[in-house]
Amino acid sequence: YTDWLPSVNVRYEPVRNLVLRAAGYRSLVRPNLADLAPRFAVEETDDDGREGDFGNPDLLPYQAWNFDASAEYYFTSNGAITANVFYKDIDNFIVDLTDRDTGVFNNIAYDTATIPINGESAKVFGAEFSLAQAFTFLPSPLDGFLTQLNYTYTDAEGTVMDEDNVERIIPL
């Protein structure tokens, strides 16, 4: 691939122990090799049906514009609390499309086929909260323990063309 992947990162410390960060960047993720492989597998079902599973060598890589912002507060020399927000605008995301129409591939009939395809676009928004604390105040050998609590909320949906060439919005 030939892609331009710019990145801007900013770090600001307005007061001691408080760090603010922001980043905007372009990213690219290649499809999984298993999805790219030109393969076809057929499985017989209990009701004498056939389910096909395709690979797709024509898949394009995910391409995204990303924005991340965070605030980190270091309340001791061995602990921190952080809050982050992120947004991603993704083109060519990959999703498995299941076609319920019968067909034939390499002289093998199937009733249902699943193939990975590129979706049109997707939007991802999220927030993350984290708390980390090292227990250096405990006696040895417990003084190496660390606790980290994390919560992440993500809301994502994408646009894809279904087997009938109708644009659908799907949750991701």
PDB file of N, CA and C in Angstrom, residues 56-103:
ATOM      1  N   ASN A  56     -11.656 -13.662   0.819  1.00  0.00           N
ATOM      2  CA  ASN A  56     -11.847 -12.597  -0.152  1.00  0.00           C
ATOM      3  C   ASN A  56     -10.516 -11.884  -0.414  1.00  0.00           C
ATOM      4  N   PRO A  57      -9.798 -12.277  -1.475  1.00  0.00           N
ATOM      5  CA  PRO A  57      -8.508 -11.646  -1.765  1.00  0.00           C
ATOM      6  C   PRO A  57      -8.617 -10.190  -2.231  1.00  0.00           C
ATOM      7  N   ASP A  58      -9.833  -9.688  -2.458  1.00  0.00           N
ATOM      8  CA  ASP A  58     -10.022  -8.312  -2.905  1.00  0.00           C
ATOM      9  C   ASP A  58     -10.260  -7.326  -1.755  1.00  0.00           C
ATOM     10  N   LEU A  59     -10.128  -7.776  -0.519  1.00  0.00           N
ATOM     11  CA  LEU A  59     -10.358  -6.874   0.612  1.00  0.00           C
ATOM     12  C   LEU A  59      -9.358  -5.722   0.628  1.00  0.00           C
ATOM     13  N   LEU A  60      -9.848  -4.560   0.970  1.00  0.00           N
ATOM     14  CA  LEU A  60      -9.011  -3.374   1.135  1.00  0.00           C
ATOM     15  C   LEU A  60      -8.676  -3.207   2.616  1.00  0.00           C
ATOM     16  N   PRO A  61      -7.591  -2.513   2.940  1.00  0.00           N
ATOM     17  CA  PRO A  61      -7.267  -2.293   4.355  1.00  0.00           C
ATOM     18  C   PRO A  61      -8.203  -1.260   4.988  1.00  0.00           C
ATOM     19  N   TYR A  62      -8.394  -1.394   6.299  1.00  0.00           N
ATOM     20  CA  TYR A  62      -9.089  -0.360   7.059  1.00  0.00           C
ATOM     21  C   TYR A  62      -8.266   0.924   6.921  1.00  0.00           C
ATOM     22  N   GLN A  63      -8.928   2.067   6.761  1.00  0.00           N
ATOM     23  CA  GLN A  63      -8.258   3.361   6.758  1.00  0.00           C
ATOM     24  C   GLN A  63      -9.067   4.264   7.678  1.00  0.00           C
ATOM     25  N   ALA A  64      -8.402   4.908   8.627  1.00  0.00           N
ATOM     26  CA  ALA A  64      -9.142   5.690   9.616  1.00  0.00           C
ATOM     27  C   ALA A  64      -8.456   6.998   9.954  1.00  0.00           C
ATOM     28  N   TRP A  65      -9.291   7.991  10.241  1.00  0.00           N
ATOM     29  CA  TRP A  65      -8.859   9.206  10.908  1.00  0.00           C
ATOM     30  C   TRP A  65      -9.253   9.030  12.364  1.00  0.00           C
ATOM     31  N   ASN A  66      -8.323   9.315  13.268  1.00  0.00           N
ATOM     32  CA  ASN A  66      -8.519   9.069  14.691  1.00  0.00           C
ATOM     33  C   ASN A  66      -8.265  10.331  15.496  1.00  0.00           C
ATOM     34  N   PHE A  67      -9.022  10.488  16.574  1.00  0.00           N
ATOM     35  CA  PHE A  67      -8.776  11.565  17.524  1.00  0.00           C
ATOM     36  C   PHE A  67      -8.858  10.976  18.924  1.00  0.00           C
ATOM     37  N   ASP A  68      -7.873  11.283  19.750  1.00  0.00           N
ATOM     38  CA  ASP A  68      -7.833  10.825  21.136  1.00  0.00           C
ATOM     39  C   ASP A  68      -7.486  12.015  22.026  1.00  0.00           C
ATOM     40  N   ALA A  69      -8.126  12.102  23.199  1.00  0.00           N
ATOM     41  CA  ALA A  69      -7.786  13.118  24.190  1.00  0.00           C
ATOM     42  C   ALA A  69      -7.845  12.474  25.565  1.00  0.00           C
ATOM     43  N   SER A  70      -6.900  12.845  26.430  1.00  0.00           N
ATOM     44  CA  SER A  70      -6.882  12.250  27.767  1.00  0.00           C
ATOM     45  C   SER A  70      -6.416  13.248  28.809  1.00  0.00           C
ATOM     46  N   ALA A  71      -6.837  12.973  30.042  1.00  0.00           N
ATOM     47  CA  ALA A  71      -6.356  13.704  31.216  1.00  0.00           C
ATOM     48  C   ALA A  71      -5.864  12.645  32.190  1.00  0.00           C
ATOM     49  N   GLU A  72      -4.647  12.837  32.701  1.00  0.00           N
ATOM     50  CA  GLU A  72      -4.036  11.882  33.636  1.00  0.00           C
ATOM     51  C   GLU A  72      -3.633  12.643  34.893  1.00  0.00           C
ATOM     52  N   TYR A  73      -4.058  12.135  36.037  1.00  0.00           N
ATOM     53  CA  TYR A  73      -3.653  12.754  37.293  1.00  0.00           C
ATOM     54  C   TYR A  73      -2.882  11.723  38.101  1.00  0.00           C
ATOM     55  N   TYR A  74      -1.644  12.065  38.432  1.00  0.00           N
ATOM     56  CA  TYR A  74      -0.770  11.190  39.206  1.00  0.00           C
ATOM     57  C   TYR A  74      -0.854  11.636  40.662  1.00  0.00           C
ATOM     58  N   PHE A  75      -1.691  10.932  41.467  1.00  0.00           N
ATOM     59  CA  PHE A  75      -1.953  11.385  42.832  1.00  0.00           C
ATOM     60  C   PHE A  75      -0.885  10.964  43.831  1.00  0.00           C
ATOM     61  N   THR A  76      -0.050  10.023  43.489  1.00  0.00           N
ATOM     62  CA  THR A  76       1.103   9.652  44.306  1.00  0.00           C
ATOM     63  C   THR A  76       2.213   9.256  43.352  1.00  0.00           C
ATOM     64  N   SER A  77       3.335   8.920  43.899  1.00  0.00           N
ATOM     65  CA  SER A  77       4.429   8.484  43.033  1.00  0.00           C
ATOM     66  C   SER A  77       4.163   7.102  42.440  1.00  0.00           C
ATOM     67  N   ASN A  78       3.101   6.423  42.906  1.00  0.00           N
ATOM     68  CA  ASN A  78       2.841   5.068  42.423  1.00  0.00           C
ATOM     69  C   ASN A  78       1.364   4.824  42.099  1.00  0.00           C
ATOM     70  N   GLY A  79       0.630   5.876  41.705  1.00  0.00           N
ATOM     71  CA  GLY A  79      -0.767   5.704  41.345  1.00  0.00           C
ATOM     72  C   GLY A  79      -1.234   6.793  40.407  1.00  0.00           C
ATOM     73  N   ALA A  80      -2.284   6.501  39.655  1.00  0.00           N
ATOM     74  CA  ALA A  80      -2.806   7.483  38.696  1.00  0.00           C
ATOM     75  C   ALA A  80      -4.262   7.191  38.395  1.00  0.00           C
ATOM     76  N   ILE A  81      -4.968   8.249  38.022  1.00  0.00           N
ATOM     77  CA  ILE A  81      -6.329   8.117  37.525  1.00  0.00           C
ATOM     78  C   ILE A  81      -6.359   8.804  36.164  1.00  0.00           C
ATOM     79  N   THR A  82      -7.013   8.170  35.183  1.00  0.00           N
ATOM     80  CA  THR A  82      -7.042   8.731  33.828  1.00  0.00           C
ATOM     81  C   THR A  82      -8.452   8.704  33.261  1.00  0.00           C
ATOM     82  N   ALA A  83      -8.715   9.643  32.376  1.00  0.00           N
ATOM     83  CA  ALA A  83      -9.964   9.693  31.620  1.00  0.00           C
ATOM     84  C   ALA A  83      -9.591   9.995  30.173  1.00  0.00           C
ATOM     85  N   ASN A  84     -10.181   9.259  29.245  1.00  0.00           N
ATOM     86  CA  ASN A  84      -9.877   9.403  27.822  1.00  0.00           C
ATOM     87  C   ASN A  84     -11.174   9.424  27.016  1.00  0.00           C
ATOM     88  N   VAL A  85     -11.148  10.122  25.903  1.00  0.00           N
ATOM     89  CA  VAL A  85     -12.215  10.033  24.905  1.00  0.00           C
ATOM     90  C   VAL A  85     -11.553   9.773  23.561  1.00  0.00           C
ATOM     91  N   PHE A  86     -12.266   9.060  22.685  1.00  0.00           N
ATOM     92  CA  PHE A  86     -11.716   8.785  21.359  1.00  0.00           C
ATOM     93  C   PHE A  86     -12.819   8.753  20.321  1.00  0.00           C
ATOM     94  N   TYR A  87     -12.431   9.068  19.090  1.00  0.00           N
ATOM     95  CA  TYR A  87     -13.341   9.055  17.950  1.00  0.00           C
ATOM     96  C   TYR A  87     -12.572   8.530  16.748  1.00  0.00           C
ATOM     97  N   LYS A  88     -13.197   7.651  15.978  1.00  0.00           N
ATOM     98  CA  LYS A  88     -12.571   7.094  14.784  1.00  0.00           C
ATOM     99  C   LYS A  88     -13.572   7.140  13.626  1.00  0.00           C
ATOM    100  N   ASP A  89     -13.108   7.602  12.487  1.00  0.00           N
ATOM    101  CA  ASP A  89     -13.892   7.622  11.256  1.00  0.00           C
ATOM    102  C   ASP A  89     -13.196   6.648  10.309  1.00  0.00           C
ATOM    103  N   ILE A  90     -13.804   5.483  10.096  1.00  0.00           N
ATOM    104  CA  ILE A  90     -13.140   4.369   9.416  1.00  0.00           C
ATOM    105  C   ILE A  90     -13.763   4.129   8.037  1.00  0.00           C
ATOM    106  N   ASP A  91     -12.913   4.011   7.031  1.00  0.00           N
ATOM    107  CA  ASP A  91     -13.335   3.582   5.693  1.00  0.00           C
ATOM    108  C   ASP A  91     -12.859   2.152   5.482  1.00  0.00           C
ATOM    109  N   ASN A  92     -13.605   1.390   4.701  1.00  0.00           N
ATOM    110  CA  ASN A  92     -13.236   0.019   4.312  1.00  0.00           C
ATOM    111  C   ASN A  92     -13.142  -0.944   5.490  1.00  0.00           C
ATOM    112  N   PHE A  93     -13.937  -0.728   6.554  1.00  0.00           N
ATOM    113  CA  PHE A  93     -13.914  -1.696   7.642  1.00  0.00           C
ATOM    114  C   PHE A  93     -14.384  -3.049   7.110  1.00  0.00           C
ATOM    115  N   ILE A  94     -14.033  -4.108   7.788  1.00  0.00           N
ATOM    116  CA  ILE A  94     -14.340  -5.459   7.299  1.00  0.00           C
ATOM    117  C   ILE A  94     -15.401  -6.104   8.175  1.00  0.00           C
ATOM    118  N   VAL A  95     -16.389  -6.675   7.529  1.00  0.00           N
ATOM    119  CA  VAL A  95     -17.479  -7.352   8.217  1.00  0.00           C
ATOM    120  C   VAL A  95     -17.834  -8.606   7.417  1.00  0.00           C
ATOM    121  N   ASP A  96     -18.299  -9.651   8.099  1.00  0.00           N
ATOM    122  CA  ASP A  96     -18.731 -10.871   7.410  1.00  0.00           C
ATOM    123  C   ASP A  96     -20.161 -10.703   6.915  1.00  0.00           C
ATOM    124  N   LEU A  97     -20.363 -10.904   5.622  1.00  0.00           N
ATOM    125  CA  LEU A  97     -21.696 -10.854   5.015  1.00  0.00           C
ATOM    126  C   LEU A  97     -22.162 -12.280   4.809  1.00  0.00           C
ATOM    127  N   THR A  98     -23.360 -12.588   5.305  1.00  0.00           N
ATOM    128  CA  THR A  98     -23.928 -13.915   5.102  1.00  0.00           C
ATOM    129  C   THR A  98     -25.016 -13.812   4.042  1.00  0.00           C
ATOM    130  N   ASP A  99     -24.810 -14.522   2.941  1.00  0.00           N
ATOM    131  CA  ASP A  99     -25.747 -14.545   1.815  1.00  0.00           C
ATOM    132  C   ASP A  99     -26.600 -15.795   1.956  1.00  0.00           C
ATOM    133  N   ARG A 100     -27.895 -15.631   2.057  1.00  0.00           N
ATOM    134  CA  ARG A 100     -28.808 -16.756   2.269  1.00  0.00           C
ATOM    135  C   ARG A 100     -29.319 -17.356   0.955  1.00  0.00           C
ATOM    136  N   ASP A 101     -28.811 -16.857  -0.177  1.00  0.00           N
ATOM    137  CA  ASP A 101     -29.226 -17.410  -1.472  1.00  0.00           C
ATOM    138  C   ASP A 101     -28.362 -18.616  -1.813  1.00  0.00           C
ATOM    139  N   THR A 102     -28.951 -19.607  -2.415  1.00  0.00           N
ATOM    140  CA  THR A 102     -28.184 -20.777  -2.846  1.00  0.00           C
ATOM    141  C   THR A 102     -27.302 -20.391  -4.019  1.00  0.00           C
ATOM    142  N   GLY A 103     -26.216 -21.124  -4.165  1.00  0.00           N
ATOM    143  CA  GLY A 103     -25.290 -20.849  -5.253  1.00  0.00           C
ATOM    144  C   GLY A 103     -24.370 -22.023  -5.470  1.00  0.00           C
TER     145      GLY A 103
END
